[in-house]
């Protein structure tokens, strides 16, 4: 594409159409842009458009399109073509910083994000002048430009907060500090001076405080990994100014909005974070500044209101106190009983109260409430911070703190008892206080793993939790119901089993509560209880113990999916899946009804998949239905196919990308359930599975390989006779997969199934070419994963076709290659093989080479006999070699560049562990014993 006015006009028209609400106009325009984005100059056309266009809407649209284009295409993925030509990459990096800084804020943010995406891949090695160009802009004096630089720097450097330590990371941070630390410090001081100068100018203060927030965030990122020498030397400057800002109160920066935090609150919140970082990680250096910060933050806490806009500030301030009180250095600050009482009374208890804003979220924004409360994303809430402070204080003062809070809990419960309908919030706070006090260590999987022994959890459960749950009205006091259910979830390992068993029918009843939070918590609690483990690692609750509730449990779970707001509730679907898994055969009488409801739900959500976890658990539940029913009655597989295939056909025809990998996995399970030959309906699908377009999506690959393996396992003879012309297509898929470092193991899975199941004469003509492809890949790109897979394959080949056949095919490719493979690959690398079945395959294969390969006995290969035997012994006696060469770098998991359907493996659709040795050798134990006997007979002095 040329950088011409005509192309700019065409691009403008199509960008306009992408904003059209009519799908008939919008989708073709999106498809067109997708089709041309691979052309040279396409990204430069977008940048030219957002620079020169007079239409602000088009400029914003171009900036968003450009950012998404960069997100999808900038990363260079090994084994895949470069999606942006080098000339475009150079031009983008040469122009984007200037363009970003000269653009309006709305566009600046999009381009800043694009720079951070590019920087994540190219900075510093491929973009060494980025930092210099950004720092030079600090001299402009234009805070629109300066804030653009700071915003971009924050996007680039915030990853230092969560990166693992490495020499490469240290080198990059040092480079950044050398170039950035001094200019940032000078800018910080200059900005604070300007704040004093413009103290009465509201608009100037807003710009300056935006800068100070970004500067404070950058301080946090640059100090996170370690305390840099520069910041240690300049700690006085930073900490004195942070303290001044923390105590500052300018009425011009105060906002009337009770919900949204203002600039002053955001800045103070970040300063609390910075102080907490230094208190936790650099306490010795920070010690002389700490008392001032404790005083300032304490005053902040006791003078700040309960409005939502202060939540982040208050939670960060409390987290600062929590981090301080946990450190032995600062223990003396909290030893006084009056101090502890004051903290409990003025900070902890007020911030544990259930406010009107919390009640509103509980009722009107239940999904967000659940996410924060159940999934631990409540890190910035007052309650969570107060809870962390309680735990921190209990580290050194468990007795006094428990005593102080026991009085508060009793007082709150007495207030509740006086008038429950009015004072229910007192009980809510009491439950939360008990939970905070008793929880010393907690995990998502097991709930509380270590509890405060001074709190009687069972007594509290019986006296204050069970009565609420036993109430006949499941809709009364929904917050207290949710509190009670959460108590069961959290303390499920501390409350005795008999009490938990009593609570199960109560939880089942609460699945019908109108409150989304209550019935979601009930489903989640049941799911957690059903996963608990007892003696011998068996489930704590048996199917027999839950049997009396089976019908009402399944009925209420599926009814809960019909309640308003819960049609795609992932917690309910997960509870359905877990109930199926626990109850097993007990659900068979209900399966005809349940599978109908599941397929109806599948059809509904396939129109617009939006809840990935819900969808995953739904497919797991379908797989469990098939497994459990067909285990008892294999013929029932036909009924499942009748129920599911219409929906599957619609999903495949409509190309529902999110569901296609799941469909292939379920089809694999159904196909493996057939005991005889492959039904014709499956064979009609087989040629379509080999189409290249299906294999272009990486998310499809594991599921497709699994499905082809099922075809080969169940119908190799049918394929060899009725679809012999498709074998080259099958090997073509193998060739594509083996060329990719990411998918070569999938290629081996397919190849192993071909070797194991296909009739030998159907693949004879392709065998040599298969080995040549493998050796080419080995020569071009040798990785540990490939070597391990290759070793398993050649030993499987040896078992199937014989040791002599393996030696002959190697030497047919190149004379004496068999010896090279033994010496360079099998003997030195066999110890890397892991997995019981894989080791067994290698053991039998090597034993065959030692005992059934004449050239190993009387040719130049004989010298390798003893080392090969030693490698066989080492396979079992020596520890597994799990070392990985330094040059092998695996792709880090991060934000997916653009949308791409990921593969999610269904646990209940998985293959049962398959032992090909058992399939190909009548009795592998006898065979191995006979082979070892041959070894000892042939070489009595060496075995």
mmCIF file of N, CA, C and O in Angstrom, residues 29 75 99 272 355 410 511 564 572 611 684 688 738 828 854 941:
data_model
loop_
_atom_site.group_PDB
_atom_site.id
_atom_site.type_symbol
_atom_site.label_atom_id
_atom_site.label_comp_id
_atom_site.label_asym_id
_atom_site.label_seq_id
_atom_site.Cartn_x
_atom_site.Cartn_y
_atom_site.Cartn_z
ATOM 1 N N UNK A 29 -16.396 -3.977 6.730
ATOM 2 C CA UNK A 29 -15.321 -2.994 6.884
ATOM 3 C C UNK A 29 -14.213 -3.549 7.781
ATOM 4 O O UNK A 29 -13.014 -3.382 7.497
ATOM 5 N N UNK A 75 4.887 -8.338 18.295
ATOM 6 C CA UNK A 75 5.755 -9.420 18.778
ATOM 7 C C UNK A 75 6.136 -10.355 17.631
ATOM 8 O O UNK A 75 5.292 -10.792 16.865
ATOM 9 N N UNK A 99 4.757 12.085 17.705
ATOM 10 C CA UNK A 99 3.325 12.133 17.382
ATOM 11 C C UNK A 99 2.476 12.012 18.644
ATOM 12 O O UNK A 99 1.484 12.733 18.821
ATOM 13 N N UNK A 272 1.267 6.538 50.287
ATOM 14 C CA UNK A 272 1.129 5.479 51.309
ATOM 15 C C UNK A 272 1.737 4.170 50.801
ATOM 16 O O UNK A 272 2.410 3.452 51.546
ATOM 17 N N UNK A 355 -21.226 -0.444 54.884
ATOM 18 C CA UNK A 355 -21.769 0.882 54.588
ATOM 19 C C UNK A 355 -22.904 0.810 53.579
ATOM 20 O O UNK A 355 -23.146 -0.243 52.959
ATOM 21 N N UNK A 410 -18.847 -9.199 71.306
ATOM 22 C CA UNK A 410 -19.985 -9.436 72.221
ATOM 23 C C UNK A 410 -20.934 -8.250 72.230
ATOM 24 O O UNK A 410 -22.161 -8.410 72.215
ATOM 25 N N UNK A 511 -29.853 -22.201 47.578
ATOM 26 C CA UNK A 511 -29.679 -22.057 46.123
ATOM 27 C C UNK A 511 -30.895 -21.376 45.497
ATOM 28 O O UNK A 511 -30.810 -20.871 44.374
ATOM 29 N N UNK A 564 -32.933 -14.558 37.973
ATOM 30 C CA UNK A 564 -32.444 -13.322 37.326
ATOM 31 C C UNK A 564 -31.000 -13.015 37.711
ATOM 32 O O UNK A 564 -30.639 -13.043 38.891
ATOM 33 N N UNK A 572 -22.341 -21.598 39.973
ATOM 34 C CA UNK A 572 -23.404 -22.614 39.938
ATOM 35 C C UNK A 572 -23.002 -23.744 39.008
ATOM 36 O O UNK A 572 -23.145 -24.928 39.344
ATOM 37 N N UNK A 611 -18.705 -15.768 29.058
ATOM 38 C CA UNK A 611 -18.221 -16.171 30.387
ATOM 39 C C UNK A 611 -17.353 -17.433 30.244
ATOM 40 O O UNK A 611 -17.858 -18.559 30.311
ATOM 41 N N UNK A 684 -17.414 -39.346 7.995
ATOM 42 C CA UNK A 684 -17.734 -38.250 7.076
ATOM 43 C C UNK A 684 -17.036 -36.958 7.503
ATOM 44 O O UNK A 684 -16.716 -36.098 6.676
ATOM 45 N N UNK A 688 -12.540 -33.436 6.773
ATOM 46 C CA UNK A 688 -12.619 -32.014 7.124
ATOM 47 C C UNK A 688 -11.627 -31.640 8.222
ATOM 48 O O UNK A 688 -11.172 -30.496 8.304
ATOM 49 N N UNK A 738 5.470 -30.620 13.517
ATOM 50 C CA UNK A 738 6.845 -30.939 13.917
ATOM 51 C C UNK A 738 7.791 -29.780 13.622
ATOM 52 O O UNK A 738 8.857 -29.660 14.222
ATOM 53 N N UNK A 828 23.392 -40.567 25.565
ATOM 54 C CA UNK A 828 23.557 -39.411 26.478
ATOM 55 C C UNK A 828 22.265 -38.747 26.926
ATOM 56 O O UNK A 828 22.243 -38.085 27.954
ATOM 57 N N UNK A 854 21.023 -58.042 15.583
ATOM 58 C CA UNK A 854 22.309 -58.717 15.330
ATOM 59 C C UNK A 854 23.484 -57.766 15.123
ATOM 60 O O UNK A 854 24.583 -58.035 15.647
ATOM 61 N N UNK A 941 28.988 -62.066 31.420
ATOM 62 C CA UNK A 941 29.954 -61.286 32.200
ATOM 63 C C UNK A 941 29.558 -59.831 32.363
ATOM 64 O O UNK A 941 30.140 -59.119 33.158
#
